PDB file of C-alpha atoms in Angstrom:
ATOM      1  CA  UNK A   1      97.800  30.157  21.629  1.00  0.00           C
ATOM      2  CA  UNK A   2      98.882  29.830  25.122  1.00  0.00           C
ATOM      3  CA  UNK A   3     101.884  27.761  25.843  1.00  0.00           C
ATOM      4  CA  UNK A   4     100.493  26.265  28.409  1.00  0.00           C
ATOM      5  CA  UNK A   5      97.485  24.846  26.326  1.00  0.00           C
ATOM      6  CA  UNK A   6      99.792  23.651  23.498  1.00  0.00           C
ATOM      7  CA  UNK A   7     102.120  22.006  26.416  1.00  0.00           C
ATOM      8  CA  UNK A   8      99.063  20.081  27.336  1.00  0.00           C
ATOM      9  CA  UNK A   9      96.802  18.802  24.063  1.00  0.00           C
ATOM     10  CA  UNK A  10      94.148  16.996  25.571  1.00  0.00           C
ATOM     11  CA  UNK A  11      93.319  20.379  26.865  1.00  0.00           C
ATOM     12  CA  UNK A  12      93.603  21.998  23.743  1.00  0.00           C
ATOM     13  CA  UNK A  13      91.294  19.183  22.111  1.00  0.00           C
ATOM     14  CA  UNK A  14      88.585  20.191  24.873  1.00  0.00           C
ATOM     15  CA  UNK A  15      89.021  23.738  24.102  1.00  0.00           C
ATOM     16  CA  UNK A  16      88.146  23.037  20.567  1.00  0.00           C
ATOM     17  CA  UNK A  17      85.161  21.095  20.886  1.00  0.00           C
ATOM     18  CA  UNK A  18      83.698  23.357  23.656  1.00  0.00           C
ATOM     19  CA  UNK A  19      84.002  25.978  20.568  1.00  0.00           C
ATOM     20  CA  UNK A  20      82.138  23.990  17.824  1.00  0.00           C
ATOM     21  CA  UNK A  21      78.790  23.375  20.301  1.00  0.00           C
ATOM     22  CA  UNK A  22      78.858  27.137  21.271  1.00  0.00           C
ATOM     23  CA  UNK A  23      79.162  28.033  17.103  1.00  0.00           C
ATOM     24  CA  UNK A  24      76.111  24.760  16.671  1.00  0.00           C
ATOM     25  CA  UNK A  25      73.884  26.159  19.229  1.00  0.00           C
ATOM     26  CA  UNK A  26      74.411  29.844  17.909  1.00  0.00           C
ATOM     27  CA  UNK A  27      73.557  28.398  14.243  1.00  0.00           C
ATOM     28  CA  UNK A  28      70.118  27.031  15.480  1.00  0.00           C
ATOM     29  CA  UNK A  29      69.269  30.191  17.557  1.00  0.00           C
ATOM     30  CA  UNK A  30      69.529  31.801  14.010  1.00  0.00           C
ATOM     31  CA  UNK A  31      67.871  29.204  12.024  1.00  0.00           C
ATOM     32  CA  UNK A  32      64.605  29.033  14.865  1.00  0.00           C
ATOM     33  CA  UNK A  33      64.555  33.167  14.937  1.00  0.00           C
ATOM     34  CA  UNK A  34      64.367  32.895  10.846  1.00  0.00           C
ATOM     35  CA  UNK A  35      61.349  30.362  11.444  1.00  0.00           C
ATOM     36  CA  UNK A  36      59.496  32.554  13.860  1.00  0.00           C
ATOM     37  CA  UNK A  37      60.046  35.700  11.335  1.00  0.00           C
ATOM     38  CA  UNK A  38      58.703  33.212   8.848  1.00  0.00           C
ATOM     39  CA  UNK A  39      55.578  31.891  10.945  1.00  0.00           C
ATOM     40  CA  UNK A  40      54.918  35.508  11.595  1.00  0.00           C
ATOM     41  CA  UNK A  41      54.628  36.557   8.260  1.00  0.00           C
ATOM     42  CA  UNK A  42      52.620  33.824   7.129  1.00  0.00           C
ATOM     43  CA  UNK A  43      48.525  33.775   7.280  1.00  0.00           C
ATOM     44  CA  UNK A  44      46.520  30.372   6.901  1.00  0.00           C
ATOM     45  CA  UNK A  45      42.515  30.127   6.953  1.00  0.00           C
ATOM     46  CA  UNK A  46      40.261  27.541   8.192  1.00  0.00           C
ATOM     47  CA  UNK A  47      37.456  27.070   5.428  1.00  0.00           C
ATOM     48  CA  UNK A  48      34.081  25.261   6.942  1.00  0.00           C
ATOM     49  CA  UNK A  49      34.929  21.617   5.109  1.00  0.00           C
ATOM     50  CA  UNK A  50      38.279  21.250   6.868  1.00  0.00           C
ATOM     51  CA  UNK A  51      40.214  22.838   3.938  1.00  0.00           C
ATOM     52  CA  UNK A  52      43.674  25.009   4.905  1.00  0.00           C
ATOM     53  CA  UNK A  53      44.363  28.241   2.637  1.00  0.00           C
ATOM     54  CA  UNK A  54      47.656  29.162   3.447  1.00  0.00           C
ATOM     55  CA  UNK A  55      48.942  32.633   2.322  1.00  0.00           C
ATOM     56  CA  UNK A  56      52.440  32.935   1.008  1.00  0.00           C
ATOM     57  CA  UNK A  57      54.729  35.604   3.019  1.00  0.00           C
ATOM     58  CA  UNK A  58      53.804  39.401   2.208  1.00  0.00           C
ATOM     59  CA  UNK A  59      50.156  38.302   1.427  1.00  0.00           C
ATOM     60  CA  UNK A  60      47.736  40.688   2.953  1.00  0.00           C
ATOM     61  CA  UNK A  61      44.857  40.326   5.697  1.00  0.00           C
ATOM     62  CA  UNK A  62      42.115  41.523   2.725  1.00  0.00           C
ATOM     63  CA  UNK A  63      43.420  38.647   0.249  1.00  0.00           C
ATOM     64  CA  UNK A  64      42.870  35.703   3.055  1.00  0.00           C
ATOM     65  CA  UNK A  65      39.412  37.002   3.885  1.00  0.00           C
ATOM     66  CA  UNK A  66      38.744  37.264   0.645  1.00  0.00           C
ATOM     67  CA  UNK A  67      39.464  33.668   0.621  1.00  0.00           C
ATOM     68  CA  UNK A  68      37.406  32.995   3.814  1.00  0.00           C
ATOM     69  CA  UNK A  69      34.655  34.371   2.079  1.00  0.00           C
ATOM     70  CA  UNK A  70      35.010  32.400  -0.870  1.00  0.00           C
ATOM     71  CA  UNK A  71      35.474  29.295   0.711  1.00  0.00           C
ATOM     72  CA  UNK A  72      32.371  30.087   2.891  1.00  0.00           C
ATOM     73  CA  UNK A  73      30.003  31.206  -0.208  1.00  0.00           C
ATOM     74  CA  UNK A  74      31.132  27.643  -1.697  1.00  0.00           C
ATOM     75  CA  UNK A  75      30.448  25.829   1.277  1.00  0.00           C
ATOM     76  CA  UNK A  76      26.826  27.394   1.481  1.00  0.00           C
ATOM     77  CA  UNK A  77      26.473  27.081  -2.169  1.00  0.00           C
ATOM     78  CA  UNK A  78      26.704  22.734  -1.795  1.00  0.00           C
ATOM     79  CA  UNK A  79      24.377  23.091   1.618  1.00  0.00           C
ATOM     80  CA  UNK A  80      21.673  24.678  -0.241  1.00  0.00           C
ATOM     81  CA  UNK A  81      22.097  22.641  -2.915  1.00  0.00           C
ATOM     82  CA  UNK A  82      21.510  19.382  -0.988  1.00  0.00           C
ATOM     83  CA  UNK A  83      18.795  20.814   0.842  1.00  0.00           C
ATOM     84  CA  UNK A  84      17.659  21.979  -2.342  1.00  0.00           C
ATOM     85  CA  UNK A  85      17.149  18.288  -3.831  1.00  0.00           C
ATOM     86  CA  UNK A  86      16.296  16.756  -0.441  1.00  0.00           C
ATOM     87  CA  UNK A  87      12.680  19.463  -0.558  1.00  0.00           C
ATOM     88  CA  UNK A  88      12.731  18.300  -4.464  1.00  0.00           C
ATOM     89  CA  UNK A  89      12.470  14.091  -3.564  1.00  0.00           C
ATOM     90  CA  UNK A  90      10.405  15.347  -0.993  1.00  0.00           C
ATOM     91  CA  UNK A  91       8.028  17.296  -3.238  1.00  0.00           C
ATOM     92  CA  UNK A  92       7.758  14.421  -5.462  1.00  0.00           C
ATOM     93  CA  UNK A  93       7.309  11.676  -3.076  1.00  0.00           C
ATOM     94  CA  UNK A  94       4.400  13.990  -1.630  1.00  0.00           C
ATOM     95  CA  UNK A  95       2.980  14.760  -5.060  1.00  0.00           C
ATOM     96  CA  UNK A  96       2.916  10.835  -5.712  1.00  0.00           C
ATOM     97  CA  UNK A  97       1.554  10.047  -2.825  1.00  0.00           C
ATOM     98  CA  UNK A  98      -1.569  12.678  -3.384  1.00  0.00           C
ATOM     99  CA  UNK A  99      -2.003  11.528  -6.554  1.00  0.00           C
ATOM    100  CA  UNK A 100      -2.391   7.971  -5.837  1.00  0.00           C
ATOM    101  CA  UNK A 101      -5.044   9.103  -3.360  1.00  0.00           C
ATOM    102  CA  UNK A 102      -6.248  11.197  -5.784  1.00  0.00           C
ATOM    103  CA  UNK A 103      -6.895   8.304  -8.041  1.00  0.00           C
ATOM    104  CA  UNK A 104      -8.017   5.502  -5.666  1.00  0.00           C
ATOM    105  CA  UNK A 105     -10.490   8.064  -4.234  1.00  0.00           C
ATOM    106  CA  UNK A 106     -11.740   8.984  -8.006  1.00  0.00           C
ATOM    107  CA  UNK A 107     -11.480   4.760  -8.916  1.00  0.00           C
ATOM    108  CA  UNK A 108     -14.221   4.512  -5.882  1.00  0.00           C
ATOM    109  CA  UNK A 109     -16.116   7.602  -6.788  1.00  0.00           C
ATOM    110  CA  UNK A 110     -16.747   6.057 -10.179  1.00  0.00           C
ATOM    111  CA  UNK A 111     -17.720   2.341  -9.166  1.00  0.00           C
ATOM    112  CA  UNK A 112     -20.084   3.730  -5.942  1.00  0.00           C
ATOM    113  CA  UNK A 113     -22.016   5.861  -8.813  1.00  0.00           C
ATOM    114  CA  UNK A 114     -22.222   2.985 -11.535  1.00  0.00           C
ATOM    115  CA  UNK A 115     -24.917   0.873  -9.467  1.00  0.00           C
ATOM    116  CA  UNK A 116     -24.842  -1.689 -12.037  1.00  0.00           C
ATOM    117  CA  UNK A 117     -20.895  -2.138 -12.022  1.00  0.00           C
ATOM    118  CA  UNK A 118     -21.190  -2.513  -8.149  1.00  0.00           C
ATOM    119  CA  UNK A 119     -23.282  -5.004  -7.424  1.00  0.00           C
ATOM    120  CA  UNK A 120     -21.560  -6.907 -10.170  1.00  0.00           C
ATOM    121  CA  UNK A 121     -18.512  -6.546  -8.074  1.00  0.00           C
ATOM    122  CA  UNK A 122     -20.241  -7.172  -5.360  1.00  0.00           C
ATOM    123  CA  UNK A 123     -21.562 -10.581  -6.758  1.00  0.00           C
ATOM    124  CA  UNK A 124     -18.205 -11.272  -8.000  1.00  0.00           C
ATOM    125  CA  UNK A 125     -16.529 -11.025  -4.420  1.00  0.00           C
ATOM    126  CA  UNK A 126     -19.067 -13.836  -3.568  1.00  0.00           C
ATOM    127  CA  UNK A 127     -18.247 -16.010  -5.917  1.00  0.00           C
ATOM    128  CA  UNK A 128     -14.193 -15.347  -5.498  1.00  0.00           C
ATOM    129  CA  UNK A 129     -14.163 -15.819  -2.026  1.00  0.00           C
ATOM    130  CA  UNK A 130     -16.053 -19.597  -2.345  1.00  0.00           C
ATOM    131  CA  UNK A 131     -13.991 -20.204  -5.232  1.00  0.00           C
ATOM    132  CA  UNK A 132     -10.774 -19.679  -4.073  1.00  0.00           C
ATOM    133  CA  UNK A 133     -12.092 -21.550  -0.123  1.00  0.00           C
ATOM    134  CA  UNK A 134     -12.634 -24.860  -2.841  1.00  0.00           C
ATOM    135  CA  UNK A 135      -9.574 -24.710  -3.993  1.00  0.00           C
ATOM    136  CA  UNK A 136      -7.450 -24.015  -1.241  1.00  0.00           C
ATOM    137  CA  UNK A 137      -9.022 -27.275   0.610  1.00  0.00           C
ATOM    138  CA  UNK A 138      -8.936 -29.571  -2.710  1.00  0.00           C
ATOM    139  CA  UNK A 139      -5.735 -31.043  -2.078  1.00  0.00           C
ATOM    140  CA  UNK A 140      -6.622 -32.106   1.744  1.00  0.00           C
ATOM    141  CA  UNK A 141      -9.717 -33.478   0.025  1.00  0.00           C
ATOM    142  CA  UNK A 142      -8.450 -35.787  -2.130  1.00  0.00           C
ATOM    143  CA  UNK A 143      -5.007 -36.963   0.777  1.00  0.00           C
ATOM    144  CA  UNK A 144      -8.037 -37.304   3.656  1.00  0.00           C
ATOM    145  CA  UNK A 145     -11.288 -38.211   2.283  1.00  0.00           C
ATOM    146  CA  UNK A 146     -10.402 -39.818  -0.774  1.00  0.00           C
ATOM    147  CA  UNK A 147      -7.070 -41.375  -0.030  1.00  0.00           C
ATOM    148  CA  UNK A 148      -5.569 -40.077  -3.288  1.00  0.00           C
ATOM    149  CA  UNK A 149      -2.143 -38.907  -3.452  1.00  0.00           C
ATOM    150  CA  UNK A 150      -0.042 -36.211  -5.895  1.00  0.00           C
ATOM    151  CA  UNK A 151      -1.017 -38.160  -8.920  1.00  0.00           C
ATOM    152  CA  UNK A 152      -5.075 -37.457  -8.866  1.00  0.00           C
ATOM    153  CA  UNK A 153      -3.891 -34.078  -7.579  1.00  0.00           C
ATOM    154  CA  UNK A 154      -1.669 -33.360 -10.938  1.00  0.00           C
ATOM    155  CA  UNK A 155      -4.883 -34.937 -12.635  1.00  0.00           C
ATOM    156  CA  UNK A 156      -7.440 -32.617 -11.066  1.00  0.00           C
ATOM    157  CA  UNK A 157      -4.993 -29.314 -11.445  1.00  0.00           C
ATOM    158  CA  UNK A 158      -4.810 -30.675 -15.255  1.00  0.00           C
ATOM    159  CA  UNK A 159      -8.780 -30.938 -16.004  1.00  0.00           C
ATOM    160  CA  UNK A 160      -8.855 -27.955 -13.993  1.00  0.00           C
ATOM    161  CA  UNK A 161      -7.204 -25.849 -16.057  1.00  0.00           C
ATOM    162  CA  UNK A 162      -8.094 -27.377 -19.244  1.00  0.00           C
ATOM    163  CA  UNK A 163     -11.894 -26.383 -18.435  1.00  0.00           C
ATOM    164  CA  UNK A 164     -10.135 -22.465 -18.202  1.00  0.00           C
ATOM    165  CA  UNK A 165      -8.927 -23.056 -21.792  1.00  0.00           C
ATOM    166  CA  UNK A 166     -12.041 -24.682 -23.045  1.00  0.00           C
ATOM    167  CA  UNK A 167     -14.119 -21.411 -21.393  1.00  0.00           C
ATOM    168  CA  UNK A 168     -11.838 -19.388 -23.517  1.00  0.00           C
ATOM    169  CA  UNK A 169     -12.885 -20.591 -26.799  1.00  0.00           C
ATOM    170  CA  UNK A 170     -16.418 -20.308 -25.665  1.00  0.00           C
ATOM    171  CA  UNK A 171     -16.525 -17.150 -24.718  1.00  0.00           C
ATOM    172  CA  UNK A 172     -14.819 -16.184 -28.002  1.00  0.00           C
ATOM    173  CA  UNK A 173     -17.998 -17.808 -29.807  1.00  0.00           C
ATOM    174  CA  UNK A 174     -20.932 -17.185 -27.572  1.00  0.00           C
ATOM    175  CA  UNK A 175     -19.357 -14.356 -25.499  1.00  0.00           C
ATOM    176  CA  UNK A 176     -22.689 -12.037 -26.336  1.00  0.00           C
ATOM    177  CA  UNK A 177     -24.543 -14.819 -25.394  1.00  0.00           C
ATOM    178  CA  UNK A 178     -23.437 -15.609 -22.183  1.00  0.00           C
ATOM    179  CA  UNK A 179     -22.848 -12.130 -20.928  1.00  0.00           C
ATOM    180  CA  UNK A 180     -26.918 -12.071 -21.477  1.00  0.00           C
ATOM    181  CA  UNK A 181     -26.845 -14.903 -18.594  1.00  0.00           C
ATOM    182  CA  UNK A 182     -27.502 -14.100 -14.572  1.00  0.00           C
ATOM    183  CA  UNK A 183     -24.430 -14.782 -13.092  1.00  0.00           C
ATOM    184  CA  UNK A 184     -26.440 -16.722 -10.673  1.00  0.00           C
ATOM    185  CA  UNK A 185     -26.865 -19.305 -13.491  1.00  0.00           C
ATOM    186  CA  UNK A 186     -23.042 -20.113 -13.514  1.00  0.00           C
ATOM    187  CA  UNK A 187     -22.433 -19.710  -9.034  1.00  0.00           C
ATOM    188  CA  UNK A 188     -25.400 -22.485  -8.616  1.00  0.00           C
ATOM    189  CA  UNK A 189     -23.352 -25.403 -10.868  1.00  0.00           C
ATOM    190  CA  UNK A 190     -20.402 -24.768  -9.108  1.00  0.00           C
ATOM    191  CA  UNK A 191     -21.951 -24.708  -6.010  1.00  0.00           C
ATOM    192  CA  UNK A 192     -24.074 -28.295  -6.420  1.00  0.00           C
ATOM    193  CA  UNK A 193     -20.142 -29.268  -7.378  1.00  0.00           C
ATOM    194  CA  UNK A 194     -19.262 -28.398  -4.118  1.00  0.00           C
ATOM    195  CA  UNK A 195     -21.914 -30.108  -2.398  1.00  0.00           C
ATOM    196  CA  UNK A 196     -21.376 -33.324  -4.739  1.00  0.00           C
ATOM    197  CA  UNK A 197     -17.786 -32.882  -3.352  1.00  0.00           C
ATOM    198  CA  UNK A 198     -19.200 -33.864   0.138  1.00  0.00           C
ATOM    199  CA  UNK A 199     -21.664 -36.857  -0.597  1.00  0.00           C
ATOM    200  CA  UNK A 200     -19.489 -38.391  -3.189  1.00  0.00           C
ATOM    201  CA  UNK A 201     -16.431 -40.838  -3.029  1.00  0.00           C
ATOM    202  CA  UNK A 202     -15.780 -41.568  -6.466  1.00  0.00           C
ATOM    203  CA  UNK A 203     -12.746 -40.020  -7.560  1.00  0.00           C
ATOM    204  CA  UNK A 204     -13.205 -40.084 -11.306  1.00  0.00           C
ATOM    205  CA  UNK A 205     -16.600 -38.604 -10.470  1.00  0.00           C
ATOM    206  CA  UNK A 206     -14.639 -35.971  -8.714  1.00  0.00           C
ATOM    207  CA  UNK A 207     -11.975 -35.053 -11.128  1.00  0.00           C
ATOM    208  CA  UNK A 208     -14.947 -34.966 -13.699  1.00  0.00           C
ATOM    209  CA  UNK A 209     -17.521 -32.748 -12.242  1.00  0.00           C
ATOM    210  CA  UNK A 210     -14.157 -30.410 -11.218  1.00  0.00           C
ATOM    211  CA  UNK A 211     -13.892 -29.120 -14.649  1.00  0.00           C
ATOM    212  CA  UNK A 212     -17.150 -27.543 -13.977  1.00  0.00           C
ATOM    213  CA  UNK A 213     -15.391 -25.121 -11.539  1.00  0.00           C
ATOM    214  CA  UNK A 214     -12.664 -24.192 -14.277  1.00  0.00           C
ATOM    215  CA  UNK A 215     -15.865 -23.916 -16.841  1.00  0.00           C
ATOM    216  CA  UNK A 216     -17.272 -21.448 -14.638  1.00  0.00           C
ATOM    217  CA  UNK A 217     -14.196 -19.744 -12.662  1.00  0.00           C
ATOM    218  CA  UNK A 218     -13.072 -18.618 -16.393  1.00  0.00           C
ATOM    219  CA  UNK A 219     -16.541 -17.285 -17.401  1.00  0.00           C
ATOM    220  CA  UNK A 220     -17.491 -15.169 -15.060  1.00  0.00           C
ATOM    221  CA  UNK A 221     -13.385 -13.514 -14.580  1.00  0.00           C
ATOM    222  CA  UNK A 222     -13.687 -13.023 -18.123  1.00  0.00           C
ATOM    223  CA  UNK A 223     -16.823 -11.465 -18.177  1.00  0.00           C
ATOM    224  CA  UNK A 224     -16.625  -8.943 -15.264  1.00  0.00           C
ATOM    225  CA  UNK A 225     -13.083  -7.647 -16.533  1.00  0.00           C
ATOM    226  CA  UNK A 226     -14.839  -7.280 -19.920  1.00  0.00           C
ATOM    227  CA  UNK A 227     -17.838  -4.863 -18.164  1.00  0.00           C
ATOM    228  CA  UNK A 228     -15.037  -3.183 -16.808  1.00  0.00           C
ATOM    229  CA  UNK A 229     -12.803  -2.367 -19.385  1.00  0.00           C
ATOM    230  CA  UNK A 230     -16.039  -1.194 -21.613  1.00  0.00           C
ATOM    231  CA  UNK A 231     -17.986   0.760 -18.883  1.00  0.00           C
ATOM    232  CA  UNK A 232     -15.264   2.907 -17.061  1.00  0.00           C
ATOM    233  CA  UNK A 233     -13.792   5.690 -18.946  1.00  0.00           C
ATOM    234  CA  UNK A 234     -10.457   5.405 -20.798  1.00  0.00           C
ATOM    235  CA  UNK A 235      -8.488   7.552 -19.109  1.00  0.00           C
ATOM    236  CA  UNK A 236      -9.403   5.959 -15.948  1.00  0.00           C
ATOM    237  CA  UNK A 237      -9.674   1.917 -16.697  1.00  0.00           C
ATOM    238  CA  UNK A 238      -6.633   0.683 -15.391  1.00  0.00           C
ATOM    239  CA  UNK A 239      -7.020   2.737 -12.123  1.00  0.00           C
ATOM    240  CA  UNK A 240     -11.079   1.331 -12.270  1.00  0.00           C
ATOM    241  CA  UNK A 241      -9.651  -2.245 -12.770  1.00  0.00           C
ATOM    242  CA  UNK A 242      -6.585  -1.985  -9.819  1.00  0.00           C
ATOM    243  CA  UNK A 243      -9.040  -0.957  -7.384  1.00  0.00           C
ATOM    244  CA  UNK A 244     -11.769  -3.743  -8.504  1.00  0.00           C
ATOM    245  CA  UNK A 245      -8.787  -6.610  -8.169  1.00  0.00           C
ATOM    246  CA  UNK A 246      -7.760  -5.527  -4.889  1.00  0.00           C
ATOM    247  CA  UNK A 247     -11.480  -5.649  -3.662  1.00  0.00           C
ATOM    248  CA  UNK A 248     -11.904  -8.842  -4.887  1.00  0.00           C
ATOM    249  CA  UNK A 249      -8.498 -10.067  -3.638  1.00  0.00           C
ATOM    250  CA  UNK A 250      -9.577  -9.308  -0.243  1.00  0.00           C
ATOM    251  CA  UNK A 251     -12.755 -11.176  -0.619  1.00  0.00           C
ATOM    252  CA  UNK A 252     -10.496 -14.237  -1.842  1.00  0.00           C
ATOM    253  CA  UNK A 253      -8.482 -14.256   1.158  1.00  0.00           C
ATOM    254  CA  UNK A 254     -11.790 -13.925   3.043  1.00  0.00           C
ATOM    255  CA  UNK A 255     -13.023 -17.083   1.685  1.00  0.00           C
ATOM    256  CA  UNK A 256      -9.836 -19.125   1.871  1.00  0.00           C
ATOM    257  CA  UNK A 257      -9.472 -18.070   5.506  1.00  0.00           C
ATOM    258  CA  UNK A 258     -13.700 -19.143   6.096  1.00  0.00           C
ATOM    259  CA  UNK A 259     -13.065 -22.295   4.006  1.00  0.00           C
ATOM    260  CA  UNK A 260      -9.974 -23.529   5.761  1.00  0.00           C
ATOM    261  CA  UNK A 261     -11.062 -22.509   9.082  1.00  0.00           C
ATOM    262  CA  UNK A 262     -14.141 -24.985   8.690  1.00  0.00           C
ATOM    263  CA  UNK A 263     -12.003 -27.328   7.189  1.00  0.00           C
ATOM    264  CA  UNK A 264      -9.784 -28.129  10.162  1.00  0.00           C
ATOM    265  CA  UNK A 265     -12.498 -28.097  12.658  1.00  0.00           C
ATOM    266  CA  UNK A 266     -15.115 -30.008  10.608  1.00  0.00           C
ATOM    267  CA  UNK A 267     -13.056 -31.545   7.885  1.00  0.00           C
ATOM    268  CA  UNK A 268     -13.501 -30.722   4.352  1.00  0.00           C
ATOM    269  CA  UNK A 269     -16.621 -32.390   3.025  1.00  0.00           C
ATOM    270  CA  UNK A 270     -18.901 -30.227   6.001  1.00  0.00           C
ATOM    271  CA  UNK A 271     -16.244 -27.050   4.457  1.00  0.00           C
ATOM    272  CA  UNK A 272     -17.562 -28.254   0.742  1.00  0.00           C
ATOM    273  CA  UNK A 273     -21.452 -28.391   1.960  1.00  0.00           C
ATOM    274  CA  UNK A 274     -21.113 -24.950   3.827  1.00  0.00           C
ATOM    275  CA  UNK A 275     -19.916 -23.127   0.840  1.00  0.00           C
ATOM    276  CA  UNK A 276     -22.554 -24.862  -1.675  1.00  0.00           C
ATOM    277  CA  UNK A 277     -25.333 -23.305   0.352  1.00  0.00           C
ATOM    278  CA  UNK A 278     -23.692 -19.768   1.413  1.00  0.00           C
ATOM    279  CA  UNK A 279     -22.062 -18.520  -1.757  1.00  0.00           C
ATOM    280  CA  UNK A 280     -25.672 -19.133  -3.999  1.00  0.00           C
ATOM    281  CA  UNK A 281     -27.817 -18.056  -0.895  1.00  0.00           C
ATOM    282  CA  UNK A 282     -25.596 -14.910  -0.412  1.00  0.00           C
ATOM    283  CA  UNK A 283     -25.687 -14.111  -4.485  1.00  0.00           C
ATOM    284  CA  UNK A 284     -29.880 -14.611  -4.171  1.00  0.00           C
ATOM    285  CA  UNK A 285     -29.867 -11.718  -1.187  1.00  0.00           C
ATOM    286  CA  UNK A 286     -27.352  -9.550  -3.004  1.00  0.00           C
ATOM    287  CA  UNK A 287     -29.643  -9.500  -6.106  1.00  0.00           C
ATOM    288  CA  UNK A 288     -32.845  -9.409  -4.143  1.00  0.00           C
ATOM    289  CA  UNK A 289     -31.249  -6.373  -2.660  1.00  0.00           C
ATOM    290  CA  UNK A 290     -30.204  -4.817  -5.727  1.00  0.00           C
ATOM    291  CA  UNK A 291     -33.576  -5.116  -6.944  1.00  0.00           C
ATOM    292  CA  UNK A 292     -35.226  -3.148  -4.010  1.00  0.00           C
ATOM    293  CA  UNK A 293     -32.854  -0.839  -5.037  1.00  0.00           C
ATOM    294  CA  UNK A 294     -33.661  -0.368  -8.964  1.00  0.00           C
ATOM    295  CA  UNK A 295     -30.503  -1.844  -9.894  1.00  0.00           C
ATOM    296  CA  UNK A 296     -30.547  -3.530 -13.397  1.00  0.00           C
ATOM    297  CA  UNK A 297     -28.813  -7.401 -12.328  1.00  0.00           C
ATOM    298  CA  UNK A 298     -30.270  -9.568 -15.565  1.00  0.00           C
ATOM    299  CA  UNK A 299     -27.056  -8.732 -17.024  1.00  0.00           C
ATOM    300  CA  UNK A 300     -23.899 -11.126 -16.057  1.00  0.00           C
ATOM    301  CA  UNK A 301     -20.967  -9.108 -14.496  1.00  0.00           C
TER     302      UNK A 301
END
């Protein structure tokens, strides 16, 4: 050591730590050349889904594309498989949606050729549509022409469907006997009901004669699903029946719609009278029509 230096410590002090940050900054030259020999030796792959492989020091280039590949073949492996069940929902879906056509179009092909079977349906839309325009302007009815509130209503709704009970038992007793019957002989009744509906006042009279409605309502439903169910083949009834309802479902919303529209411009007694002389004059021309035609209509639906 220099005299000098020891004569004068705070110098030597200097000297000393000026020697420990030249020996620190040579230990992290070493240490960041060890991490670049490190970085060089070391090989990481990308796979498609965002996945790192990385290969350990002496690994070779053939190892991490071996690896690549992998990863890849796996990655096409789950794309094909979703596309695979994405065409397999859409197969079915398409399949379904032929064979639904496929039925409704067979359903239609079947009722067009059964003559009989159609103008029963036919006659049955006639009678739905009126039926359903009665009830739907009952209750104003009874609140603007009668003056009758909730409690006649609950009443007539009662009666009402009592008669459908009643019809039941009937037809369970003289079922072949009234399937013999025109179905004209059941639409006329309801329709003088109809017309009684405008010219009367009387409630009981009303809530009485109303029972003829459920009477008849009950018999002829009854009787047209039971032509159904025995005429169309078995493997095909329930398709036969689905697209007879929804035919008839339209005609009901028909005859509401008629009904109420007549109803609110000419109130509902000229709405009652309108469908007492349309629904039996329309069932006459559908049968006279059916006749011209050779269709058998002395049978009820």
């Amino acid at each position: 050591m220099d005299i000098r230096v020891a004569e004068h410590p705070s110098i030597w002090v200097a000297t000393q730590v000026f020697r420990g940050r030249r020996a620190e900054r040579r230990a992290d030259r070493c240490a960041d050349r060890r991490a670049d020999r490190c970085e060089e030796r070391t090989d990481a792959v990308k796979t498609p889904d965002g996945t790192d492989v990385v290969m350990a020091p002496g690994s070779t280039g053939a190892v991490a594309a071996s690896r690549r590949t992998d990863a890849v073949a796996m990655h096409g492996r789950t794309d094909a498989e979703a596309t695979s069940d994405g065409t397999k929902q859409t197969a079915l879906k398409t399949r379904m949606s032929g064979s639904f056509l496929r039925d409704m179009k067979a359903s239609y092909t079947y009722i067009r050729s059964n003559k009989g079977l159609m103008a029963a349906m036919i006659l049955h839309c006639i009678y739905m549509g009126g039926q359903n325009g009665a009830n739907a302007i009952y209750y104003p009815f009874l609140e603007t022409v009668l003056k009758v509130g909730p409690e006649s209503f609950g009443v007539a709704v009662s009666l009402y469907q009592g008669a459908n009970l009643a019809a039941g038992f009937l037809l369970a007793r003289f079922g072949d006997t009234l399937r013999r019957q025109p179905a004209t002989r059941f639409i006329i009744p309801t329709a003088m009901v109809w017309i009684s509906y405008s010219l009367n006042r009387s409630v009981p009279v009303v809530l009485t004669v109303g029972m003829i409605e459920g009477l008849t309502l009950s018999f002829l439903s009854n009787l047209f699903m039971t032509r159904i169910q025995e005429e169309a083949p078995t493997e095909m009834t329930g398709r036969v029946w689905g697209l007879a309802t929804s035919i008839v479902s339209a005609s009901e919303v028909v005859g509401i719609l008629f009904a109420g529209a007549i109803a609110g411009r000419f109130g509902p007694p000229v709405a009652y009278c309108t469908l007492g002389v349309m629904v039996p004059l329309l069932a006459l021309i559908s049968n006279a029509i059916n006749k011209t035609r050779g269709v058998p209509v002395s049978e009820n639906q």
